[in-house]
mmCIF file of C-alpha atoms in Angstrom:
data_model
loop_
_atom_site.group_PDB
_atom_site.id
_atom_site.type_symbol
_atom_site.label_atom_id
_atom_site.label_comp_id
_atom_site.label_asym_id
_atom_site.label_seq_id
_atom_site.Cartn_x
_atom_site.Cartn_y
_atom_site.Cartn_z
ATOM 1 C CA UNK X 1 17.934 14.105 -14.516
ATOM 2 C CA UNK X 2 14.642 14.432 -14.079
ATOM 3 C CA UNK X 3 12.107 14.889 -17.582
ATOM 4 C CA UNK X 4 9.817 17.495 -17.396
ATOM 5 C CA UNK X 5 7.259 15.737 -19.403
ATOM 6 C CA UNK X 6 6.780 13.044 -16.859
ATOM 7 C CA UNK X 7 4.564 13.784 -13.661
ATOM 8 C CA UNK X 8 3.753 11.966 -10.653
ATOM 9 C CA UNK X 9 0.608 12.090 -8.675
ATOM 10 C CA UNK X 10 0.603 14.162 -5.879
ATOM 11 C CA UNK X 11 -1.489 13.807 -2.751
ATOM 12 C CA UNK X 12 -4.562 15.995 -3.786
ATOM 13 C CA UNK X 13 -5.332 14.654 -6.783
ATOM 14 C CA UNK X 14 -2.956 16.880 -8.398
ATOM 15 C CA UNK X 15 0.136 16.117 -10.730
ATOM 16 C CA UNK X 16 3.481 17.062 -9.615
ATOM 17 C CA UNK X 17 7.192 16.965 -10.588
ATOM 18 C CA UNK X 18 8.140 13.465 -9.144
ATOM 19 C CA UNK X 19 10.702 13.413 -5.902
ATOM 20 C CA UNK X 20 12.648 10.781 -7.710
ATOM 21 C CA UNK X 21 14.116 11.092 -11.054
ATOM 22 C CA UNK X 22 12.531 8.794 -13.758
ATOM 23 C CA UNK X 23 14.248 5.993 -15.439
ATOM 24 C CA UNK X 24 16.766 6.961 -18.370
ATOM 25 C CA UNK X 25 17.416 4.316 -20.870
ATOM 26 C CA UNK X 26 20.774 4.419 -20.022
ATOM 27 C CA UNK X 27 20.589 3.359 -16.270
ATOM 28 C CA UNK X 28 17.824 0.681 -17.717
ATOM 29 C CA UNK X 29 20.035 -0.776 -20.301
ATOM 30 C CA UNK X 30 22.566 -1.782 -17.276
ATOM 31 C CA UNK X 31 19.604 -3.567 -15.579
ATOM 32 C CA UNK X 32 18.231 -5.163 -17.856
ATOM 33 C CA UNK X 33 21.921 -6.530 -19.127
ATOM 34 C CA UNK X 34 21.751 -8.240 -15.844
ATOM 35 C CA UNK X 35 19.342 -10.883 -16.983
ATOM 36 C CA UNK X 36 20.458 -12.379 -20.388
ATOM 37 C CA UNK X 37 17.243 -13.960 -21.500
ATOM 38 C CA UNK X 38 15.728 -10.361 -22.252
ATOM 39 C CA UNK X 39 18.578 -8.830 -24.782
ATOM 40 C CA UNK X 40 19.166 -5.256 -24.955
ATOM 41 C CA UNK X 41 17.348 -2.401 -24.471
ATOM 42 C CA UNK X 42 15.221 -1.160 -27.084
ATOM 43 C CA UNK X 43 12.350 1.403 -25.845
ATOM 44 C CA UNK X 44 11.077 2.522 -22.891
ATOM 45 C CA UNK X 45 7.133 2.657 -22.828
ATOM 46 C CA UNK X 46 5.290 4.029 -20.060
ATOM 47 C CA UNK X 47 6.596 5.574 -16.770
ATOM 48 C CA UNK X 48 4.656 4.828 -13.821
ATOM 49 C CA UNK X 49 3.169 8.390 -12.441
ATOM 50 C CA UNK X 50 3.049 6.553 -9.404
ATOM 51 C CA UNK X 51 4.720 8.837 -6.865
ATOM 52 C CA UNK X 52 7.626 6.663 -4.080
ATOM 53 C CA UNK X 53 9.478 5.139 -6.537
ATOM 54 C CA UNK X 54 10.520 5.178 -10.262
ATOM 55 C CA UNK X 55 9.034 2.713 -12.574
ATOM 56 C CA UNK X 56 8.469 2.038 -16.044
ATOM 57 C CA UNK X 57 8.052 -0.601 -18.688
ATOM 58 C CA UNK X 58 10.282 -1.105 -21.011
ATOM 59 C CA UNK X 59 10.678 -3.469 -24.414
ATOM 60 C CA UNK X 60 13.724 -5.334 -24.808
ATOM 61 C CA UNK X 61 14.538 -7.912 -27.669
ATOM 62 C CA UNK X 62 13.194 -10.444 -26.106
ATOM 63 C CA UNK X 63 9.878 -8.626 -24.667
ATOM 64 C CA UNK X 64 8.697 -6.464 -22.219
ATOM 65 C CA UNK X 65 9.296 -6.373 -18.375
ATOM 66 C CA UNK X 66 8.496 -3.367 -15.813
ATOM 67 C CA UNK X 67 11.772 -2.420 -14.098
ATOM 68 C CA UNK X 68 11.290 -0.376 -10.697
ATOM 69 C CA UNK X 69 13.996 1.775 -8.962
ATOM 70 C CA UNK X 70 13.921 2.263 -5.348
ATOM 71 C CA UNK X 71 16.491 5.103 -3.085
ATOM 72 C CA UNK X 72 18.482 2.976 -0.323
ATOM 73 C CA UNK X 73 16.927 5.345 2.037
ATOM 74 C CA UNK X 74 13.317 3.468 0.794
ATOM 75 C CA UNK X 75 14.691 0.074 0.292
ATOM 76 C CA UNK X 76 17.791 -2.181 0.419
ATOM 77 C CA UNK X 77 18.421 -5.531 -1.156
ATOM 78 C CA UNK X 78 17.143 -6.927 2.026
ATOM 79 C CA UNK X 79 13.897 -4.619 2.550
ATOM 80 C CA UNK X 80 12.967 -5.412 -1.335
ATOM 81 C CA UNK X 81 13.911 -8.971 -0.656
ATOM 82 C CA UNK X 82 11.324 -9.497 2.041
ATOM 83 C CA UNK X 83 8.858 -8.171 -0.970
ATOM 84 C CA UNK X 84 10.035 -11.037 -3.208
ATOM 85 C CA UNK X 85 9.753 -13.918 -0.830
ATOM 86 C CA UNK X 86 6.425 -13.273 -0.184
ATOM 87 C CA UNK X 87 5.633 -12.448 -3.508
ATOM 88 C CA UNK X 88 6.887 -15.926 -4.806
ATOM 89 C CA UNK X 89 5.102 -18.250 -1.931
ATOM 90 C CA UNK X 90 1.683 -16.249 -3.380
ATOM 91 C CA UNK X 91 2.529 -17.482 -6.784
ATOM 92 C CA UNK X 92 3.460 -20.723 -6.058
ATOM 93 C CA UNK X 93 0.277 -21.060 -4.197
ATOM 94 C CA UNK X 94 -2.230 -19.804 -6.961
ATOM 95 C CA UNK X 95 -2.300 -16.278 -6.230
ATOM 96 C CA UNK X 96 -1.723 -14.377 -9.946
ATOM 97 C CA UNK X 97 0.929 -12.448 -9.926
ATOM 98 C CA UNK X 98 3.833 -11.395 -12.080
ATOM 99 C CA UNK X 99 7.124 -13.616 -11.670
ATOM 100 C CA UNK X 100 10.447 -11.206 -10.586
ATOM 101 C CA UNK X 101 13.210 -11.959 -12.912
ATOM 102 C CA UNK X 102 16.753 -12.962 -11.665
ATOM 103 C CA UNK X 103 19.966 -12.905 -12.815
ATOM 104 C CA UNK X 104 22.529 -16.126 -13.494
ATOM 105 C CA UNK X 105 22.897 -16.249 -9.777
ATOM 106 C CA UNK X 106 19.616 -15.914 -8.635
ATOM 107 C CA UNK X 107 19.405 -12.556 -7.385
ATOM 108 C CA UNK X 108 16.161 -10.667 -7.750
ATOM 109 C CA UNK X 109 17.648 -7.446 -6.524
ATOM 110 C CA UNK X 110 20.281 -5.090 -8.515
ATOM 111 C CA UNK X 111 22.173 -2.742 -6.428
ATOM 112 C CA UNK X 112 24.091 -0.261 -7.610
ATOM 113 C CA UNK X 113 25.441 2.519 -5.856
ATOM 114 C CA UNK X 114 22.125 5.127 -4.575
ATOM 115 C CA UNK X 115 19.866 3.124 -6.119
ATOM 116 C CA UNK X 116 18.327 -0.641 -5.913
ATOM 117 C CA UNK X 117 16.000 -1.943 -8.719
ATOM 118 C CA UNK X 118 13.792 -4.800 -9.585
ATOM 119 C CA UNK X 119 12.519 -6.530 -12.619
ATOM 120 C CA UNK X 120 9.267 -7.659 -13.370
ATOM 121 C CA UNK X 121 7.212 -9.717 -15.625
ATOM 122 C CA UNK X 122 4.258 -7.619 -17.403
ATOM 123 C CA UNK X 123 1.005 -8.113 -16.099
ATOM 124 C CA UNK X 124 -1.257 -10.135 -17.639
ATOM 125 C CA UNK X 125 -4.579 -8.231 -18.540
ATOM 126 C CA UNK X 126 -5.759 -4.638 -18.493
ATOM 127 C CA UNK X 127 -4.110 -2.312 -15.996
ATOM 128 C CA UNK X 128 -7.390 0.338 -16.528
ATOM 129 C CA UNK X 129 -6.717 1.469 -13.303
ATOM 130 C CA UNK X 130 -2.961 2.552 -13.873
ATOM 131 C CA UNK X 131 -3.484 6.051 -14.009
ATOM 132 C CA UNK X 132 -6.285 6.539 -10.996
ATOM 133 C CA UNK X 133 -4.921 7.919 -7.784
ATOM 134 C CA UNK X 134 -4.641 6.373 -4.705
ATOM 135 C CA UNK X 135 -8.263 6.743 -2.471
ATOM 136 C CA UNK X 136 -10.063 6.887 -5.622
ATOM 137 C CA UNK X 137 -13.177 4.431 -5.612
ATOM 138 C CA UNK X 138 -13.807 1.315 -7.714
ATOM 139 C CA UNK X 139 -15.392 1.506 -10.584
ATOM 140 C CA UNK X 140 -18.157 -0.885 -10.034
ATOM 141 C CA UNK X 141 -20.000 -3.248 -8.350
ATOM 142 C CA UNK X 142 -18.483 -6.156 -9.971
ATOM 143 C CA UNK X 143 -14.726 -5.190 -9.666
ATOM 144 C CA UNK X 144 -15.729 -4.572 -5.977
ATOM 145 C CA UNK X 145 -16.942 -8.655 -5.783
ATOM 146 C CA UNK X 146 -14.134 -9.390 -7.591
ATOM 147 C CA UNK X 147 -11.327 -7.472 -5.671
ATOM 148 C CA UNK X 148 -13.003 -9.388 -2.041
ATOM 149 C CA UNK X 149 -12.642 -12.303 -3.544
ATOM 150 C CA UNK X 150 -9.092 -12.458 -4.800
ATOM 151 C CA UNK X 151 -8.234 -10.666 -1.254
ATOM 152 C CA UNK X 152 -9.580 -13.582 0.416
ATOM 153 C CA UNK X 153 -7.334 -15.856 -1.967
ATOM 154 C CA UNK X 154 -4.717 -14.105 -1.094
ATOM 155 C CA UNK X 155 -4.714 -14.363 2.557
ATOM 156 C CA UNK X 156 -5.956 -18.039 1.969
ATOM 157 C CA UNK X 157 -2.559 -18.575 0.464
ATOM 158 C CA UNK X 158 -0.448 -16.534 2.739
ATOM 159 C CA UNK X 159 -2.111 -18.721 6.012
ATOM 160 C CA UNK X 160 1.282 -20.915 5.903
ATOM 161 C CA UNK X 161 3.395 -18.202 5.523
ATOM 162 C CA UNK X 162 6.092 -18.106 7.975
ATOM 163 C CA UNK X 163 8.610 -14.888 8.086
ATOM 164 C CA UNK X 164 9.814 -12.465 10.432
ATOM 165 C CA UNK X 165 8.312 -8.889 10.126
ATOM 166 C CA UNK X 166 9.477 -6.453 7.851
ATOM 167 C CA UNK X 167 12.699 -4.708 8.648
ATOM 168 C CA UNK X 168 11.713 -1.282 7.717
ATOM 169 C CA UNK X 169 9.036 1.030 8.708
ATOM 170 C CA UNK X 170 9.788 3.438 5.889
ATOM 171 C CA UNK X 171 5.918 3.062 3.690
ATOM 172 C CA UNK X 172 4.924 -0.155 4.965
ATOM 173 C CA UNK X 173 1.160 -1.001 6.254
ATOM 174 C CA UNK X 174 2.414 -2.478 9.470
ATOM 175 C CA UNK X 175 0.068 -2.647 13.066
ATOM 176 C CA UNK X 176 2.472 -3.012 15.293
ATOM 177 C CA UNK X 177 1.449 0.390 17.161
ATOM 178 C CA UNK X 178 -2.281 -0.579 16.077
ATOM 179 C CA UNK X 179 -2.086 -3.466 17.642
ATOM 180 C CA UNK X 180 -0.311 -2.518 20.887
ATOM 181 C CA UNK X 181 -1.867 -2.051 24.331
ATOM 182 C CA UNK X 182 -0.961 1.804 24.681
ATOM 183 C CA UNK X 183 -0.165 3.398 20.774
ATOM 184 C CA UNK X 184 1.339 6.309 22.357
ATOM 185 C CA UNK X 185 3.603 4.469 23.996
ATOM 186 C CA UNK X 186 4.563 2.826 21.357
ATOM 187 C CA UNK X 187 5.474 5.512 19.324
ATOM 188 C CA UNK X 188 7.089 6.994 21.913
ATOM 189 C CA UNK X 189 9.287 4.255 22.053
ATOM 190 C CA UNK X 190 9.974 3.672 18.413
ATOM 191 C CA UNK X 191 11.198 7.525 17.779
ATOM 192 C CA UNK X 192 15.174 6.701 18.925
ATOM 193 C CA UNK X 193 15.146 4.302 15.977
ATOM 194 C CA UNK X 194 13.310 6.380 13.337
ATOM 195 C CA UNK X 195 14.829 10.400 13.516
ATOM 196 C CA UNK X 196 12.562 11.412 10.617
ATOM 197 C CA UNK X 197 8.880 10.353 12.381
ATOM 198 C CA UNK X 198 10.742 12.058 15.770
ATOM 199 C CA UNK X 199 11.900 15.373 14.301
ATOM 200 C CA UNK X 200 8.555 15.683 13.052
ATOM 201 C CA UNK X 201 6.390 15.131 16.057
ATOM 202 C CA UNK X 202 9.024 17.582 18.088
ATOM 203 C CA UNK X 203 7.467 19.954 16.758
ATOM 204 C CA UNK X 204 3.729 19.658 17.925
ATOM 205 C CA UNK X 205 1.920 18.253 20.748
ATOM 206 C CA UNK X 206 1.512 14.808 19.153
ATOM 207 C CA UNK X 207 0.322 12.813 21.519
ATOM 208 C CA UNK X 208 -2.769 15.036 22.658
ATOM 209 C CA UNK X 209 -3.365 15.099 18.448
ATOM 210 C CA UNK X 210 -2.720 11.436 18.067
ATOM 211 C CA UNK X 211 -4.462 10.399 21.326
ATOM 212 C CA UNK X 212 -8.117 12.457 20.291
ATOM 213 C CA UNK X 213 -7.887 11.157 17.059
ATOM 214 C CA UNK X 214 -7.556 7.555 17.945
ATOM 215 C CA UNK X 215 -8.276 7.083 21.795
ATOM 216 C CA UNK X 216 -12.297 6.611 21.640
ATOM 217 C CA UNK X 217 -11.714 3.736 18.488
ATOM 218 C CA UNK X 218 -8.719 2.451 20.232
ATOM 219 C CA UNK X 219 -10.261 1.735 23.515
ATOM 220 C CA UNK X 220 -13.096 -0.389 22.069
ATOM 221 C CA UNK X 221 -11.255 -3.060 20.306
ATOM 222 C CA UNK X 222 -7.980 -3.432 22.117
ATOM 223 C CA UNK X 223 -8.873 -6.447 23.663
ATOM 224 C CA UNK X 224 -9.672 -7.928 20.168
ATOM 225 C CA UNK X 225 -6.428 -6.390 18.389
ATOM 226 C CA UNK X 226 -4.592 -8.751 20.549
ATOM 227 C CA UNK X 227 -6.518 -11.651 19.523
ATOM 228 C CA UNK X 228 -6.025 -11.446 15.882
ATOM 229 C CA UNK X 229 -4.134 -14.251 14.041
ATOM 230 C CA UNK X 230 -1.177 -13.161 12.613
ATOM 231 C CA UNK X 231 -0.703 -12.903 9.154
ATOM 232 C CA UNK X 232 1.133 -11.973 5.862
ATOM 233 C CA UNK X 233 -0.995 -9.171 3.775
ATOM 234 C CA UNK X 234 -0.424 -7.292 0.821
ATOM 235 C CA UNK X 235 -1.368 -3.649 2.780
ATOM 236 C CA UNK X 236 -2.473 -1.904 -0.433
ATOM 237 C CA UNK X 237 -5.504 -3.251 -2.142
ATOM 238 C CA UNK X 238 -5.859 -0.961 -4.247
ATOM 239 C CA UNK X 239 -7.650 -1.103 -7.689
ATOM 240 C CA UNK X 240 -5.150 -0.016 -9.598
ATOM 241 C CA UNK X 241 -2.933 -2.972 -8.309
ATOM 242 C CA UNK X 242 -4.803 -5.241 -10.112
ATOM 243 C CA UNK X 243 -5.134 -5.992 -13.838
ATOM 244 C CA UNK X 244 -8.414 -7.089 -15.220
ATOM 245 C CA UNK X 245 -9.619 -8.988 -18.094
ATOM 246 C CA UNK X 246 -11.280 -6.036 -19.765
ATOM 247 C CA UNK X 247 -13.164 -3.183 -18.695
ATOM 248 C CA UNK X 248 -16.546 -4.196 -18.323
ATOM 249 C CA UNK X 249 -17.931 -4.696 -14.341
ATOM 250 C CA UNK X 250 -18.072 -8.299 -15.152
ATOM 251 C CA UNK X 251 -14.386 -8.635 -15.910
ATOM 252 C CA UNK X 252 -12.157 -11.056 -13.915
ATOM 253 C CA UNK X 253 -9.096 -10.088 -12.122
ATOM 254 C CA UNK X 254 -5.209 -11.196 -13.659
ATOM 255 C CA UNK X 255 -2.984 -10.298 -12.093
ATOM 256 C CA UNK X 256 -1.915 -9.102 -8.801
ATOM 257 C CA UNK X 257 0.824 -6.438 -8.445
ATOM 258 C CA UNK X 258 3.106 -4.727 -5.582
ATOM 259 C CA UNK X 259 3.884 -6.288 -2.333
ATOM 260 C CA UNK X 260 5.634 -3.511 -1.729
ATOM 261 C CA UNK X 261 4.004 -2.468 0.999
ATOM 262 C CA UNK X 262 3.450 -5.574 3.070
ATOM 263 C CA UNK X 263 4.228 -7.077 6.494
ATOM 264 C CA UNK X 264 2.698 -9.317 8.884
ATOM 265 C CA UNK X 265 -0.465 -7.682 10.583
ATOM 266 C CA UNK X 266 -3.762 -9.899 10.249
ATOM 267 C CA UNK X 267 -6.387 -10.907 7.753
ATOM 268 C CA UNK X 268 -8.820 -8.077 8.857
ATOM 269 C CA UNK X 269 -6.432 -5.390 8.662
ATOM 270 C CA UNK X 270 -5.899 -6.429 5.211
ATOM 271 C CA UNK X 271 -10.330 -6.035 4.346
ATOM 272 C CA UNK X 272 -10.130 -2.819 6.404
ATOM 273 C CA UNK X 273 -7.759 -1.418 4.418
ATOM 274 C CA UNK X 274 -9.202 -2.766 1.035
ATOM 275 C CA UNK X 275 -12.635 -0.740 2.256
ATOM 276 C CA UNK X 276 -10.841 2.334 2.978
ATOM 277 C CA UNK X 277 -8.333 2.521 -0.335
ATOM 278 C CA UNK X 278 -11.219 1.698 -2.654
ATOM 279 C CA UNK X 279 -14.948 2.740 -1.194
ATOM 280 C CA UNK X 280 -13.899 6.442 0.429
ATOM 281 C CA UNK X 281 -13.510 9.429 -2.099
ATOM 282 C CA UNK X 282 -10.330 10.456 0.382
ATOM 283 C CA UNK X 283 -9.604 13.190 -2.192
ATOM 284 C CA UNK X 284 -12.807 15.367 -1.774
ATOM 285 C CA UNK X 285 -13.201 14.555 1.904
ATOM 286 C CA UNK X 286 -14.581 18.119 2.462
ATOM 287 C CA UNK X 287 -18.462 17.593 0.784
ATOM 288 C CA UNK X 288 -18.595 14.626 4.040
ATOM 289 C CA UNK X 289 -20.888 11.770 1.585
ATOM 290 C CA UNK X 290 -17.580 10.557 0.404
ATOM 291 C CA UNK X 291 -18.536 6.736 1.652
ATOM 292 C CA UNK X 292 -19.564 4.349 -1.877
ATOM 293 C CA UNK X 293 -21.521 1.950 0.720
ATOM 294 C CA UNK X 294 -22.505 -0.210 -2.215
ATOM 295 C CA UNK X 295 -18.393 -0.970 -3.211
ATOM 296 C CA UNK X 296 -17.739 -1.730 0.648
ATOM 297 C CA UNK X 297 -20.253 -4.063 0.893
ATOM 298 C CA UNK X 298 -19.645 -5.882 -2.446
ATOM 299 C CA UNK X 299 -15.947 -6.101 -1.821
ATOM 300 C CA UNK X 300 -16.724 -7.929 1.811
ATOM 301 C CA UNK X 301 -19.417 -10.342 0.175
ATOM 302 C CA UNK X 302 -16.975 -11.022 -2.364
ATOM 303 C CA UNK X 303 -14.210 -11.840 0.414
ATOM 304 C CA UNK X 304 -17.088 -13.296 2.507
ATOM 305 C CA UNK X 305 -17.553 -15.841 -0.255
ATOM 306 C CA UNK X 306 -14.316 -17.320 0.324
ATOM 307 C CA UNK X 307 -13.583 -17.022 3.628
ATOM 308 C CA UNK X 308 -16.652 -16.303 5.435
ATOM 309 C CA UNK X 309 -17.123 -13.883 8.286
ATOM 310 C CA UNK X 310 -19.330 -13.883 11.170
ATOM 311 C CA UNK X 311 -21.187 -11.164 13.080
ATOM 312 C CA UNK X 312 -18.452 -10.803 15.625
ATOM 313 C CA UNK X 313 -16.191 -10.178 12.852
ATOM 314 C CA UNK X 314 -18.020 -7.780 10.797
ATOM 315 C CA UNK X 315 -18.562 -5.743 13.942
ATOM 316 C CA UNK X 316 -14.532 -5.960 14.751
ATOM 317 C CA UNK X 317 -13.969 -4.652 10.847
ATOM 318 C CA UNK X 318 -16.516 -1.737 11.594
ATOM 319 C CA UNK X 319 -14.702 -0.911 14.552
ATOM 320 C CA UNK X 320 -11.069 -1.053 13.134
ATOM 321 C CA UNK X 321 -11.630 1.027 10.005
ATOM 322 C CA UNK X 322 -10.964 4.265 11.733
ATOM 323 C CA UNK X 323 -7.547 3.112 12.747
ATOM 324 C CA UNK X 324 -6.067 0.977 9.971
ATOM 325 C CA UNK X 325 -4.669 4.142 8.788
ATOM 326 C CA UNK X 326 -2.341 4.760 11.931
ATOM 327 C CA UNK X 327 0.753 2.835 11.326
ATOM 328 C CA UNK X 328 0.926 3.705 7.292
ATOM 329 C CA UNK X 329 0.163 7.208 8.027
ATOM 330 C CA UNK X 330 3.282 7.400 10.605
ATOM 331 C CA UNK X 331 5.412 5.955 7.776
ATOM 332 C CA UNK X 332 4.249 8.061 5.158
ATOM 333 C CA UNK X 333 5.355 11.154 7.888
ATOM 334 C CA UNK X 334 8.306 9.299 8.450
ATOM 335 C CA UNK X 335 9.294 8.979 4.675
ATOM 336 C CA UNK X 336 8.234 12.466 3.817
ATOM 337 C CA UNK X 337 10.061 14.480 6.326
ATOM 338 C CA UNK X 338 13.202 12.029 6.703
ATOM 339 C CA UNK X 339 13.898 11.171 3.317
ATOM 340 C CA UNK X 340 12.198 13.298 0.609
ATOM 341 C CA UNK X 341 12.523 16.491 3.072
ATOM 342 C CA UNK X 342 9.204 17.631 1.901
ATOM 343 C CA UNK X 343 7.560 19.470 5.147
ATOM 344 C CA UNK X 344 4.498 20.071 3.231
ATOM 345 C CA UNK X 345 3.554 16.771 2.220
ATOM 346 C CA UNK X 346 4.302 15.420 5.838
ATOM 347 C CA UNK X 347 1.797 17.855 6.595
ATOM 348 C CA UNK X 348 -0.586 16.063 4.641
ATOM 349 C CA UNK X 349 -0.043 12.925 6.027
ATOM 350 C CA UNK X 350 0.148 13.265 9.593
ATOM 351 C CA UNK X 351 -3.527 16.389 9.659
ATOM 352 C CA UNK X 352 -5.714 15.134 6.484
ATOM 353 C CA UNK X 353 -4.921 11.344 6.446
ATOM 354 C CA UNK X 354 -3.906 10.484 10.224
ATOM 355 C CA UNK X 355 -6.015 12.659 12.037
ATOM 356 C CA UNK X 356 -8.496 13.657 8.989
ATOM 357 C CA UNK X 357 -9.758 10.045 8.225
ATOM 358 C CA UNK X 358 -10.406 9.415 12.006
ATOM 359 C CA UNK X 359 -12.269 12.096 12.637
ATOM 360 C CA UNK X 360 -14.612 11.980 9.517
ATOM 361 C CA UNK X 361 -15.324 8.207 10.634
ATOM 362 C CA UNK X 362 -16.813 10.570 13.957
ATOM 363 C CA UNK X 363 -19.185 12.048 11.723
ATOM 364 C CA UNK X 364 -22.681 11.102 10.728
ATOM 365 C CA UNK X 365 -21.606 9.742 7.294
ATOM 366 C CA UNK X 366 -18.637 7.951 8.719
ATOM 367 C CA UNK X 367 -21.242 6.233 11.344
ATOM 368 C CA UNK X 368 -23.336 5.729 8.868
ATOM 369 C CA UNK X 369 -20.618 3.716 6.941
ATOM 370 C CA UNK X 370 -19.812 1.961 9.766
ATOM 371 C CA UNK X 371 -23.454 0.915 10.838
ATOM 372 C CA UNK X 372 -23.721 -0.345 6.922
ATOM 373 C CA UNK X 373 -21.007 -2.931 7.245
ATOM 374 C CA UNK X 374 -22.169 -4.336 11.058
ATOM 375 C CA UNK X 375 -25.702 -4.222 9.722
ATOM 376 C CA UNK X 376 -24.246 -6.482 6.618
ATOM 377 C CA UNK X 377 -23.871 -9.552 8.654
#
C-alpha cells in the first residue's frame, strides 16, 4: 500500500518512507461518500509529509476538504472526539480555525475497521509553512508577534472550557508528570497502564537518566507547577500549524490547524512550548547557538499584548522551558516503541529530545536563552 513517491519527515531533518500507508483514492472515496454535500471523489492533491498520521487534501465535486487517517492504536472515535470538541468551542469563540465536517447524523468521526478518519474544511490562507519540519524556527519577526498573539487568543477563548483530560497518552502534550510533586514517581506509576513507555525504560536505568536530566529544573518550580490554573491548550504551536495571509513578515494569521495534540495543562505550558517548537534550531543542536532570541521574545510580546505577563511570570516561563518537553517526549517513546515498533526512533526521543533538550538548556547558550526571556520583563 504504501507509494514510494510520497515521503514523510523523519526526525533529523531527513525524509523517510512514512510508518503509515498514505491515502488511496479508493479508501478516500468511502469517506468522503459519508458526507453528501461534497459529491464524489475526483483528485487527490497533496499528501501531508507530516509523519503520525496520513493526510491529504483532496477535491471533490463540490470542493476541497483535507481528510486525515489515524491507526486505532493512535486514536479512537473517542480520543479524536476529544480533538473536535475543543476544536469547535475555539471556533465558536473567535479562534480561526477550519470547521470538521459531519455526516447526516452528526458524527465527525468515520471508523472503519484499523483505521479512524476525519474531515476537514481547507484552510483559509497560505500554509507556507506546510513543508518545514517540526523544531524548525519562524521565519520572522513578524510571524513571531503574530503567532503570540493568536496563542494568547486562543487560551483567551479556551478560559471557559470545561472537559475532562484527554483519555490517551499516546502523542499528546500533557503535564500531568510535569506537574506532579515527584515525576519519577509518577512514571513509575503510570507504566502498568502504558506497556510500550514500560518495555522501553526496562531496558535502561531510567530514572537516574530521567532524574539528572530534569531534577535541578524540577526542584525550582514545583511549588509553582502546582499553582498553575488549569487549562485547555493546543500543545503544538507550531508555525506550520498556521496559515497566513501571504508570505511577507507582515502577514496576518488565518487559520489555526490541529488540536491533535491537546489536553488540559496550563496557559504557560502552552508559551513554553510555542518558544521551544519555533525559536530553537532542535535539528542542528550540535553547533550549541541554536537559540533565535529575537523570535522568543517577539512571540511573548506578541502574547504579552493580549494577555499580559508579569515579572513573576516571565521568570516561571524561563524556568519551565527545560521541562515542557517531558510528558510529550514520554509519549513520543511510548508511540514509537509500542505502536510503530521502531527502536531507533524511540531512541531519538527518549536521548536527543528528553534528555538532549534539558541538558543543552544547562549550557551557556541555553542560560543565555533563559536569562533573555526573565530579563524581557
Amino acid at each position: 500500500m504504501i507509494d514510494d513517491a510520497h515521503l514523510a519527515h523523519g526526525l533529523a531533518g531527513d525524509q523517510l518512507v512514512p510508518d503509515w500507508p498514505p491515502l488511496e483514492a479508493s479508501e478516500v472515496s468511502s469517506i468522503v461518500a459519508r458526507v453528501p454535500d461534497l459529491g464524489s471523489l475526483r483528485a487527490i492533491e497533496w499528501r501531508s509529509p507530516r509523519p503520525l498520521s496520513a493526510a491529504a487534501l483532496v477535491a471533490t465535486a463540490n470542493g476541497r476538504v483535507f481528510v486525515k487517517r489515524h491507526h486505532r492504536s493512535v486514536r479512537s472515535e473517542a480520543t479524536l472526539g476529544e480533538e473536535h470538541r475543543f476544536a469547535a468551542h475555539l471556533r465558536e469563540r473567535g479562534v480561526p480555525m477550519p470547521r470538521v465536517l459531519h455526516d447526516g447524523d452528526g458524527a465527525t468521526v468515520f471508523g472503519i475497521r484499523d483505521w479512524v478518519y476525519e474531515i476537514h474544511e481547507p484552510a483559509r490562507g497560505a500554509d507556507i509553512y506546510r513543508d518545514a519540519f517540526s523544531w524548525s524556527p519562524i521565519g520572522g519577526r513578524g510571524h513571531a508577534l503574530a503567532a503570540g498573539a493568536m496563542l494568547a487568543r486562543l487560551h483567551v477563548a479556551a478560559e471557559h472550557y470545561e472537559a475532562p483530560q484527554r483519555n490517551t497518552h499516546i502523542l499528546v502534550a500533557r503535564a500531568d508528570i510535569l506537574a506532579s510533586n515527584d515525576p519519577l514517581a509518577a512514571i513509575a506509576a503510570q507504566l502498568s497502564s502504558r506497556p510500550g513507555l514500560a518495555r522501553y525504560l526496562a531496558a535502561r536505568d531510567w530514572r537516574s537518566e530521567i532524574g539528572t536530566a530534569i531534577a535541578p529544573w524540577h526542584d525550582r518550580i514545583a511549588a509553582r507547577l502546582r499553582a498553575q490554573p488549569p487549562l485547555w491548550t493546543h500543545g503544538d504551536w507550531h508555525v506550520s500549524n498556521l496559515c497566513w495571509s501571504g508570505p511577507e513578515d507582515d502577514a496576518v494569521i488565518t487559520d489555526v490547524l490541529d488540536v491533535g495534540l491537546a489536553a488540559r495543562t496550563f496557559a504557560m505550558f502552552d508559551l513554553a512550548t510555542a518558544i521551544e517548537r519555533n525559536a530553537i534550531s532542535w535539528l542542528e543542536v550540535e553547533r550549541g547557538d541554536i537559540a533565535r532570541h529575537d523570535l522568543a521574545l517577539a512571540i511573548v510580546a506578541g502574547y504579552r499584548s493580549v494577555r499580559p505577563l508579569d515579572a513573576a511570570a516571565m521568570d516561571f516561563l524561563a524556568e519551565l522551558l527545560p521541562l515542557v518537553h517531558l510528558d510529550f517526549a514520554l509519549s513520543e517513546v511510548e508511540y514509537f516503541e509500542g505502536i510503530t515498533r521502531r527502536r531507533d526512533h524511540a531512541d531519538v526521543a527518549y536521548h536527543t529530545f528528553l534528555r538532549g533538550h534539558a541538558a543543552w538548556f544547562a549550557g551557556a547558550h541555553g542560560q543565555a536563552l533563559l536569562e533573555a526571556i526573565r530579563s524581557a520583563a
